[in-house]
Short mmCIF file of C-alpha atoms and ligand atoms in Angstrom, two decimals:
data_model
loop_
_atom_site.label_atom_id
_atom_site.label_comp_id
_atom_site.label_asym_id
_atom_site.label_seq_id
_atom_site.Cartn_x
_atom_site.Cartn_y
_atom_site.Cartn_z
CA UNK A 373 -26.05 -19.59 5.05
CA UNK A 374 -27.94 -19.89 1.80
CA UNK A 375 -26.29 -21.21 -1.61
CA UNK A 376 -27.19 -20.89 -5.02
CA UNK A 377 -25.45 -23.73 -7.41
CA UNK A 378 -25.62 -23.43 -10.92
CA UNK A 379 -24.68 -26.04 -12.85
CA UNK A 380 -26.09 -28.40 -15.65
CA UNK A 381 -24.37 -31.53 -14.78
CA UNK A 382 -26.98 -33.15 -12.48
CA UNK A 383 -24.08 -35.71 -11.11
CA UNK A 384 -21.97 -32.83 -9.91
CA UNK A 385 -24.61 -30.40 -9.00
CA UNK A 386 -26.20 -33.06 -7.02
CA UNK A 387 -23.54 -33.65 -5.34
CA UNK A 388 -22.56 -30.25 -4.23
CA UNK A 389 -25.77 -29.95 -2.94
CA UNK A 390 -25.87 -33.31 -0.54
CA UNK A 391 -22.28 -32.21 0.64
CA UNK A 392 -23.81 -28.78 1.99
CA UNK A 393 -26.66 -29.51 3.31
CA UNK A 394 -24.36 -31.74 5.24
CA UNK A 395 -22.67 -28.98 6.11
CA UNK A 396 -25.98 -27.30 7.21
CA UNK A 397 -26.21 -24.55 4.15
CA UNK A 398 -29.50 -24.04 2.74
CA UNK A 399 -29.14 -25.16 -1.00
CA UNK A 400 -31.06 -24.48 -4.11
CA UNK A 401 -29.65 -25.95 -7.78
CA UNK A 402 -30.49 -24.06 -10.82
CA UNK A 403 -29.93 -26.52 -13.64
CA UNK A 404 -29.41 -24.00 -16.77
CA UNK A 405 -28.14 -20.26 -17.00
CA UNK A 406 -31.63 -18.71 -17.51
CA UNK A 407 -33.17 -20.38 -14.28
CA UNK A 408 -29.81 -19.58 -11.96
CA UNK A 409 -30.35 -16.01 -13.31
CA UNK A 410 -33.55 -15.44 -12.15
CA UNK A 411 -32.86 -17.42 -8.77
CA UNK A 412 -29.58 -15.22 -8.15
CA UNK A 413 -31.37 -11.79 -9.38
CA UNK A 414 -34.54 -12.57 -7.21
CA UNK A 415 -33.31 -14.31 -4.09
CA UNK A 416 -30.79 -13.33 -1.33
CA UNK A 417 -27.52 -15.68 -0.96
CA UNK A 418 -24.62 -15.49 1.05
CA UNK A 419 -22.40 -17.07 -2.10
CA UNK A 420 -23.48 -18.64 -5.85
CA UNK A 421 -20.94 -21.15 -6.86
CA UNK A 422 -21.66 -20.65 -10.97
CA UNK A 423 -20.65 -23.19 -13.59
CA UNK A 424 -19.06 -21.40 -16.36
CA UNK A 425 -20.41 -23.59 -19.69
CA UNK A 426 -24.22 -23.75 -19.04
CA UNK A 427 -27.05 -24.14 -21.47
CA UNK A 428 -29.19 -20.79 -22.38
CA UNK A 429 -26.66 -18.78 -20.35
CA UNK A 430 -22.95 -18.92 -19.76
CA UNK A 431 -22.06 -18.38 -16.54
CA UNK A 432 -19.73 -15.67 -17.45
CA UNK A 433 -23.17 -13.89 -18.88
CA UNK A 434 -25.05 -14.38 -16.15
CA UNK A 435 -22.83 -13.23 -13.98
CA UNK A 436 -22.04 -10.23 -15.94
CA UNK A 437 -25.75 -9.34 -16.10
CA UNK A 438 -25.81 -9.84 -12.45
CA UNK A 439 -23.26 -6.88 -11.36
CA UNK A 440 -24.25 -4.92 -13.71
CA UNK A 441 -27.57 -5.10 -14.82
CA UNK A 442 -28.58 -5.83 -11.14
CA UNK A 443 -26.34 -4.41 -8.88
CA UNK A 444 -25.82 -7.71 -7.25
CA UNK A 445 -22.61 -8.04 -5.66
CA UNK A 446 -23.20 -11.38 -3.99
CA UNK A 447 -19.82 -13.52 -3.94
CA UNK A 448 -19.40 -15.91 -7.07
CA UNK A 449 -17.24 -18.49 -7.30
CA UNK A 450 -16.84 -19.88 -10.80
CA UNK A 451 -15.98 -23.40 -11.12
CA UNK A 452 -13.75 -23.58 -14.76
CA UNK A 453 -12.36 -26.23 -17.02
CA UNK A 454 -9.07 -27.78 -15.41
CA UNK A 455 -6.13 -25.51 -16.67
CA UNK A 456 -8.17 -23.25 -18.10
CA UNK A 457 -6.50 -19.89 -17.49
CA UNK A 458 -8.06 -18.04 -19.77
CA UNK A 459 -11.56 -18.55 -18.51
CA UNK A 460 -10.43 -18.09 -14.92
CA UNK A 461 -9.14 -14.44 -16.05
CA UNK A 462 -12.16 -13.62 -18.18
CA UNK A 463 -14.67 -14.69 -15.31
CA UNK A 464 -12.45 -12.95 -12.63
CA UNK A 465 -13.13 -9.67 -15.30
CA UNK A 466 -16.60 -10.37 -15.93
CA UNK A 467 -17.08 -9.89 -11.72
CA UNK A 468 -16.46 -13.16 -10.27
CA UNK A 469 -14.34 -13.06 -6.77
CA UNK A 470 -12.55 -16.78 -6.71
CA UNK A 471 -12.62 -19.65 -9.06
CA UNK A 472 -12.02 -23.29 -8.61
CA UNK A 473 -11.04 -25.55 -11.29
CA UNK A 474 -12.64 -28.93 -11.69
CA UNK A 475 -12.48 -31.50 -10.92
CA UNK A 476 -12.26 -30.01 -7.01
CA UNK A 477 -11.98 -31.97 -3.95
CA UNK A 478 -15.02 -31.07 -1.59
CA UNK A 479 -13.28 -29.74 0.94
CA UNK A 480 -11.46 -27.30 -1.44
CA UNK A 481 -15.00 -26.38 -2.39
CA UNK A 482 -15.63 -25.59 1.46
CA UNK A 483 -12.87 -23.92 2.09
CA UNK A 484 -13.18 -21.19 -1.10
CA UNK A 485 -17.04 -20.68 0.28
CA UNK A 486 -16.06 -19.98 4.12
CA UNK A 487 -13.73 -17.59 3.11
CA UNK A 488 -15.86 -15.88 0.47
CA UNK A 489 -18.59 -15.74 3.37
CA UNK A 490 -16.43 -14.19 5.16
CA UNK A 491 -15.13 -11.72 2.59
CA UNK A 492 -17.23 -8.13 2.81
CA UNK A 493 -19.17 -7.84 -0.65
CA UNK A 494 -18.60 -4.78 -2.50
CA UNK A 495 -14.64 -5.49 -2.39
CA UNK A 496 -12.43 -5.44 -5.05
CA UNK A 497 -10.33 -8.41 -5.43
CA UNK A 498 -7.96 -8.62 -2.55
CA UNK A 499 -4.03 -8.45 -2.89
CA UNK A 500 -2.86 -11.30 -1.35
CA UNK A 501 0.34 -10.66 0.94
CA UNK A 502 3.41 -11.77 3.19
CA UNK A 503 6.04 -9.16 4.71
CA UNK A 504 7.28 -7.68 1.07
CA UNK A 505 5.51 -10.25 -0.82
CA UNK A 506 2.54 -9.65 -2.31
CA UNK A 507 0.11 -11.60 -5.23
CA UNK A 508 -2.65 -10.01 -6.72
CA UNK A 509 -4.58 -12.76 -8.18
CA UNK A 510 -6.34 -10.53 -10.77
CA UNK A 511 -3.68 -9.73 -12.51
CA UNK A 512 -1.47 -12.35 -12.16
CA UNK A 513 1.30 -10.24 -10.56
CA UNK A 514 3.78 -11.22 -7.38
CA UNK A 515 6.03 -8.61 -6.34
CA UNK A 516 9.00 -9.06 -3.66
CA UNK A 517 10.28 -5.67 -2.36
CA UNK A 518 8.01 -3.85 -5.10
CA UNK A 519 10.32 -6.23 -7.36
CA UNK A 520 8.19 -7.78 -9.83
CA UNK A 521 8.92 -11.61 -9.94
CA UNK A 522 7.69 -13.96 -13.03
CA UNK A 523 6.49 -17.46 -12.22
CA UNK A 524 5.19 -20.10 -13.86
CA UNK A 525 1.54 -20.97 -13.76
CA UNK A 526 2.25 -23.62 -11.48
CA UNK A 527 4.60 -21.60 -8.83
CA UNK A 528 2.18 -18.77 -8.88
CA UNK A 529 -0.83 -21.56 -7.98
CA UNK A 530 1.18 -22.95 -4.88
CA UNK A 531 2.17 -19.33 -4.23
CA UNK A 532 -1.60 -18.35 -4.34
CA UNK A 533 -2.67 -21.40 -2.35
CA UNK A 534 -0.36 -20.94 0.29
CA UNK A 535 -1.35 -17.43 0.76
CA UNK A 536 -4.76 -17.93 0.93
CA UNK A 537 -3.72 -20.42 3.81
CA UNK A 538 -1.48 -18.03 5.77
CA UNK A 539 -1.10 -18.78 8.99
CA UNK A 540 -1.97 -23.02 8.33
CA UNK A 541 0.14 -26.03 7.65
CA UNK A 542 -0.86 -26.67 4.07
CA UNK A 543 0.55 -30.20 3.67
CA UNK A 544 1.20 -31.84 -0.15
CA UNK A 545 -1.84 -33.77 -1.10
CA UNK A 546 -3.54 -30.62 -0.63
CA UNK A 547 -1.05 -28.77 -2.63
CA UNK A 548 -1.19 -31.68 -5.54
CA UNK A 549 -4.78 -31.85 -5.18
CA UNK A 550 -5.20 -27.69 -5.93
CA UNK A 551 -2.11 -27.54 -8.02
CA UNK A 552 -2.17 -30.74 -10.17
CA UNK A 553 -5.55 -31.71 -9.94
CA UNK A 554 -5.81 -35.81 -10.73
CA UNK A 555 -2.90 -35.69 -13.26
CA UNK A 556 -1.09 -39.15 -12.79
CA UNK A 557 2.26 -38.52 -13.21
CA UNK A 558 3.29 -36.90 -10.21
CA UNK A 559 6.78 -38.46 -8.76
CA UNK A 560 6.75 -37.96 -4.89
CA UNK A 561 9.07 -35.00 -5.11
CA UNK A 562 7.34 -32.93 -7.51
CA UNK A 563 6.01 -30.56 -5.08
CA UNK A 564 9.41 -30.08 -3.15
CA UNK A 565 10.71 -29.39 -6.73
CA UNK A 566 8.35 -26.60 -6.80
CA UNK A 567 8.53 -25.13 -3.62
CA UNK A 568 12.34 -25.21 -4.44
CA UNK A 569 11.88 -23.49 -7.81
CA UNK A 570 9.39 -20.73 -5.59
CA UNK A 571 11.95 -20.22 -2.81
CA UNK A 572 14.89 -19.76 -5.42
CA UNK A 573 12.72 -16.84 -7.19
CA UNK A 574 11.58 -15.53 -4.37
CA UNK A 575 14.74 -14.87 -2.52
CA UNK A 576 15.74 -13.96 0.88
CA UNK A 577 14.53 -14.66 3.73
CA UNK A 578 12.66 -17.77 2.67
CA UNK A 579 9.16 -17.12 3.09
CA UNK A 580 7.87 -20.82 2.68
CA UNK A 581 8.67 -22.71 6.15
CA UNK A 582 9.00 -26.90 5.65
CA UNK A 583 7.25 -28.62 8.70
CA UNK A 584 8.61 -31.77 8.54
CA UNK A 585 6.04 -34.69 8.36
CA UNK A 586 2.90 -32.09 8.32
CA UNK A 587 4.07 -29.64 5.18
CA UNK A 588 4.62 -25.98 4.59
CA UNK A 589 3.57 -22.70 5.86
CA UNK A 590 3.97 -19.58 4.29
CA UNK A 591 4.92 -16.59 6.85
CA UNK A 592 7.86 -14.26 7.89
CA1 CA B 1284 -21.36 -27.22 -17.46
#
């Protein structure tokens, strides 16, 4: 497996690169937009994790440019400014297939690359789904039952987390750790709150199982 980072901070993008090659990926770090262009346009990876603010070229240019300039449908995922919704929509538009807001733990980081490794290119985004519930993370939409069901930005996260760990005990530093990020004021029930608020909009049968001791898992 070969990776392409892009990124200006040399801290971070130094240390994405040490963690792979841990990992046994093949890494190369472009340091500005420009330079990860012409890497990603004239090289073959299996994934390009892409900063989004980058000197000479933002990432959501460059990967832009790369669909559709080059035809290049290798997976991107765009690492954005914490909370930054609007950038995650507007580089999910401009062609990239996950995001990951920083700062990430590295495992996180991991995880999002397996699966986008894993994930045949070409594809649009995928609808995410359990029995009658289903979350399209592109446009921001969770139906139950065709029903469409509105959620706040940080129910439809969890939701969208869980999902994308169907089938796994996901337990609640993860969940903080995606969700909340390194926000300190987290009370030790704040994500049972949450799963309560998801389970109440959600309705019956309750779709998000409590393992007691491990965490949740999200399945019929
Ligand atoms: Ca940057």
């Amino acid at each position: 497996m070969r990776i392409l980072v892009v990124e200006d901070e040399h801290r971070i993008a130094n240390a994405i690169k040490k963690g792979l090659e841990q990992e046994s990926f093949a890494v190369d770090v472009a340091y500005d937009g420009e330079q990860g262009f012409d890497l990603a346009a004239g090289e073959a990876y299996d994934v390009i994790i892409l900063d989004l603010l980058l000197p000479k070229m933002s990432g959501m240019t460059l990967c832009r440019r790369l669909r559709e300039e080059e035809k290049n449908h290798t997976p991107i995922l765009m690492l954005t400014a914490k909370d930054q919704l609007e950038d995650k929509v507007k580089g999910l538009n401009a062609g990239a297939d996950d995001y990951l807001p920083k700062p990430f733990a590295f495992a996180e980081l991991l995880a999002r690359i397996r699966a986008l490794s894993r994930r045949p290119t070409n594809s649009l985004q995928p609808i995410l789904a359990v029995a009658d519930l289903t979350l399209n993370p592109h446009g921001f939409v969770v139906k139950r039952a065709g029903r469409e069901i509105s959620l706040s930005r940080k129910e439809f996260a969890l939701l969208e987390y869980l999902l994308h760990h169907q089938g796994e005990i996901v337990d609640k530093d993860q969940l903080i750790n995606h969700v909340w990020n390194y926000d300190a004021d987290i009370l030790p029930n704040t994500v049972e709150v949450y799963i309560g608020y998801l389970r109440k909009k959600l309705g019956k049968p309750n779709l998000i199982k409590t393992k007691r001791g491990f965490g949740y898992i999200i399945s019929l």
